[in-house]
């Protein structure tokens, strides 16, 4: 049995990029016309986070349902409560060093608002070390506060993240 990982802050690990590349190849085989990007904390060298590999997939609006079905066929579980009207959320849990490693996917319309926000937020963090350090502090505090509960963690950092996304969209 695989031991489930709790939401705990972990230092950045270069292995995240390798795991992303493995998943990207799998997704590219299933969804030919998708644009696939490494997003989230695991895509920002030095940031640290929950150790989850976050992947953004952009497709034409007309291809979203087809892409949803393809992701489910290759082992990603659709989570209806994890997304919103502009993004579909999926997860897959893999075994990594005897524990669970989560892969999260946000399936969105290519070049839509959600797509742009994901990429600009990631790039803003990559290019602003001071902001990255501030965000790491908020993430650590949120992890301690939430005691492993994902929803509490997300709510703790929501206001800060929303402000960063707004700032990133100005760039």
GROMACS .gro file of C-alpha atoms in nm:
model
  171
    1UNK     CA    1   0.000   0.000   0.000
    2UNK     CA    2   0.122   0.348  -0.087
    3UNK     CA    3   0.133   0.598   0.198
    4UNK     CA    4  -0.060   0.915   0.109
    5UNK     CA    5   0.135   1.238   0.131
    6UNK     CA    6  -0.017   1.521   0.333
    7UNK     CA    7  -0.002   1.883   0.227
    8UNK     CA    8   0.337   1.972   0.371
    9UNK     CA    9   0.586   2.228   0.248
   10UNK     CA   10   0.886   2.066   0.079
   11UNK     CA   11   1.201   2.220  -0.067
   12UNK     CA   12   1.223   2.243  -0.445
   13UNK     CA   13   1.356   1.926  -0.608
   14UNK     CA   14   1.501   1.917  -0.962
   15UNK     CA   15   1.331   1.579  -1.007
   16UNK     CA   16   1.003   1.768  -1.053
   17UNK     CA   17   1.113   1.877  -1.400
   18UNK     CA   18   1.200   1.518  -1.497
   19UNK     CA   19   0.864   1.391  -1.375
   20UNK     CA   20   0.690   1.666  -1.572
   21UNK     CA   21   0.871   1.557  -1.891
   22UNK     CA   22   0.758   1.195  -1.838
   23UNK     CA   23   0.395   1.302  -1.797
   24UNK     CA   24   0.416   1.547  -2.089
   25UNK     CA   25   0.525   1.268  -2.327
   26UNK     CA   26   0.234   1.053  -2.212
   27UNK     CA   27  -0.013   1.338  -2.261
   28UNK     CA   28   0.131   1.435  -2.602
   29UNK     CA   29   0.073   1.082  -2.729
   30UNK     CA   30  -0.292   1.099  -2.621
   31UNK     CA   31  -0.376   1.459  -2.716
   32UNK     CA   32  -0.195   1.552  -3.035
   33UNK     CA   33  -0.284   1.922  -3.062
   34UNK     CA   34  -0.238   2.019  -2.697
   35UNK     CA   35   0.005   2.275  -2.563
   36UNK     CA   36   0.145   2.137  -2.239
   37UNK     CA   37   0.320   2.352  -1.978
   38UNK     CA   38   0.474   2.287  -1.639
   39UNK     CA   39   0.301   2.530  -1.401
   40UNK     CA   40   0.262   2.572  -1.026
   41UNK     CA   41   0.535   2.573  -0.762
   42UNK     CA   42   0.713   2.268  -0.899
   43UNK     CA   43   0.779   2.469  -1.218
   44UNK     CA   44   0.961   2.748  -1.031
   45UNK     CA   45   1.319   2.650  -0.947
   46UNK     CA   46   1.395   2.724  -0.583
   47UNK     CA   47   1.036   2.787  -0.472
   48UNK     CA   48   0.932   2.470  -0.295
   49UNK     CA   49   0.576   2.366  -0.225
   50UNK     CA   50   0.368   2.054  -0.179
   51UNK     CA   51   0.571   1.843  -0.419
   52UNK     CA   52   0.280   1.817  -0.662
   53UNK     CA   53   0.357   1.830  -1.033
   54UNK     CA   54   0.113   2.082  -1.180
   55UNK     CA   55   0.051   2.068  -1.553
   56UNK     CA   56  -0.144   2.314  -1.763
   57UNK     CA   57  -0.291   2.182  -2.086
   58UNK     CA   58  -0.427   2.426  -2.342
   59UNK     CA   59  -0.652   2.307  -2.624
   60UNK     CA   60  -0.906   2.466  -2.857
   61UNK     CA   61  -1.243   2.510  -2.688
   62UNK     CA   62  -1.395   2.260  -2.932
   63UNK     CA   63  -1.139   1.997  -2.821
   64UNK     CA   64  -1.196   2.017  -2.444
   65UNK     CA   65  -1.443   1.726  -2.416
   66UNK     CA   66  -1.233   1.504  -2.643
   67UNK     CA   67  -0.921   1.592  -2.441
   68UNK     CA   68  -1.105   1.520  -2.114
   69UNK     CA   69  -1.189   1.171  -2.238
   70UNK     CA   70  -0.830   1.110  -2.353
   71UNK     CA   71  -0.689   1.216  -2.014
   72UNK     CA   72  -0.924   0.976  -1.837
   73UNK     CA   73  -0.815   0.693  -2.070
   74UNK     CA   74  -0.448   0.743  -1.975
   75UNK     CA   75  -0.515   0.732  -1.602
   76UNK     CA   76  -0.602   1.085  -1.497
   77UNK     CA   77  -0.905   1.109  -1.270
   78UNK     CA   78  -1.147   1.391  -1.349
   79UNK     CA   79  -1.233   1.582  -1.031
   80UNK     CA   80  -1.548   1.788  -1.098
   81UNK     CA   81  -1.515   1.988  -0.776
   82UNK     CA   82  -1.151   2.077  -0.838
   83UNK     CA   83  -1.198   2.311  -1.130
   84UNK     CA   84  -1.430   2.592  -1.226
   85UNK     CA   85  -1.624   2.706  -1.534
   86UNK     CA   86  -1.299   2.784  -1.717
   87UNK     CA   87  -1.089   2.482  -1.625
   88UNK     CA   88  -1.127   2.110  -1.577
   89UNK     CA   89  -0.920   1.955  -1.301
   90UNK     CA   90  -0.765   1.607  -1.306
   91UNK     CA   91  -0.528   1.420  -1.084
   92UNK     CA   92  -0.321   1.108  -1.097
   93UNK     CA   93  -0.136   0.951  -0.810
   94UNK     CA   94   0.187   0.769  -0.881
   95UNK     CA   95   0.426   0.580  -0.660
   96UNK     CA   96   0.742   0.779  -0.589
   97UNK     CA   97   0.999   0.666  -0.331
   98UNK     CA   98   0.739   0.450  -0.155
   99UNK     CA   99   0.491   0.734  -0.117
  100UNK     CA  100   0.226   0.893  -0.330
  101UNK     CA  101   0.323   1.169  -0.569
  102UNK     CA  102   0.037   1.370  -0.711
  103UNK     CA  103   0.012   1.496  -1.065
  104UNK     CA  104  -0.249   1.770  -1.111
  105UNK     CA  105  -0.378   1.887  -1.447
  106UNK     CA  106  -0.569   2.199  -1.537
  107UNK     CA  107  -0.731   2.155  -1.880
  108UNK     CA  108  -0.821   2.495  -2.024
  109UNK     CA  109  -0.893   2.676  -2.347
  110UNK     CA  110  -0.565   2.766  -2.516
  111UNK     CA  111  -0.499   3.141  -2.500
  112UNK     CA  112  -0.802   3.194  -2.276
  113UNK     CA  113  -0.791   3.389  -1.949
  114UNK     CA  114  -0.713   3.083  -1.732
  115UNK     CA  115  -0.429   2.981  -1.964
  116UNK     CA  116  -0.280   3.328  -1.961
  117UNK     CA  117  -0.309   3.355  -1.581
  118UNK     CA  118  -0.134   3.021  -1.526
  119UNK     CA  119   0.161   3.105  -1.747
  120UNK     CA  120   0.201   3.466  -1.637
  121UNK     CA  121   0.183   3.368  -1.268
  122UNK     CA  122   0.452   3.103  -1.318
  123UNK     CA  123   0.675   3.338  -1.516
  124UNK     CA  124   0.625   3.621  -1.266
  125UNK     CA  125   0.745   3.394  -0.985
  126UNK     CA  126   1.039   3.268  -1.192
  127UNK     CA  127   1.152   3.622  -1.270
  128UNK     CA  128   1.102   3.786  -0.928
  129UNK     CA  129   1.314   3.627  -0.656
  130UNK     CA  130   1.179   3.859  -0.383
  131UNK     CA  131   0.818   3.772  -0.468
  132UNK     CA  132   0.915   3.405  -0.485
  133UNK     CA  133   1.059   3.425  -0.131
  134UNK     CA  134   0.746   3.602  -0.002
  135UNK     CA  135   0.527   3.337  -0.161
  136UNK     CA  136   0.738   3.058  -0.010
  137UNK     CA  137   0.684   3.215   0.333
  138UNK     CA  138   0.306   3.226   0.280
  139UNK     CA  139   0.310   2.864   0.160
  140UNK     CA  140   0.507   2.750   0.467
  141UNK     CA  141   0.273   2.936   0.702
  142UNK     CA  142  -0.029   2.796   0.519
  143UNK     CA  143   0.107   2.444   0.542
  144UNK     CA  144   0.155   2.478   0.918
  145UNK     CA  145  -0.188   2.636   0.962
  146UNK     CA  146  -0.371   2.377   0.750
  147UNK     CA  147  -0.215   2.071   0.919
  148UNK     CA  148  -0.235   1.869   0.599
  149UNK     CA  149  -0.585   1.979   0.490
  150UNK     CA  150  -0.573   2.085   0.126
  151UNK     CA  151  -0.877   2.314   0.129
  152UNK     CA  152  -0.759   2.502   0.440
  153UNK     CA  153  -0.418   2.543   0.275
  154UNK     CA  154  -0.568   2.684  -0.046
  155UNK     CA  155  -0.791   2.925   0.145
  156UNK     CA  156  -0.499   3.045   0.358
  157UNK     CA  157  -0.296   3.155   0.056
  158UNK     CA  158  -0.584   3.256  -0.175
  159UNK     CA  159  -0.576   3.632  -0.113
  160UNK     CA  160  -0.199   3.645  -0.162
  161UNK     CA  161  -0.213   3.436  -0.480
  162UNK     CA  162  -0.499   3.642  -0.623
  163UNK     CA  163  -0.295   3.960  -0.569
  164UNK     CA  164   0.011   3.804  -0.737
  165UNK     CA  165  -0.193   3.686  -1.036
  166UNK     CA  166  -0.338   4.036  -1.073
  167UNK     CA  167   0.013   4.185  -1.063
  168UNK     CA  168   0.146   3.922  -1.307
  169UNK     CA  169  -0.132   4.000  -1.556
  170UNK     CA  170  -0.012   4.362  -1.573
  171UNK     CA  171   0.326   4.249  -1.707
   0.00000   0.00000   0.00000
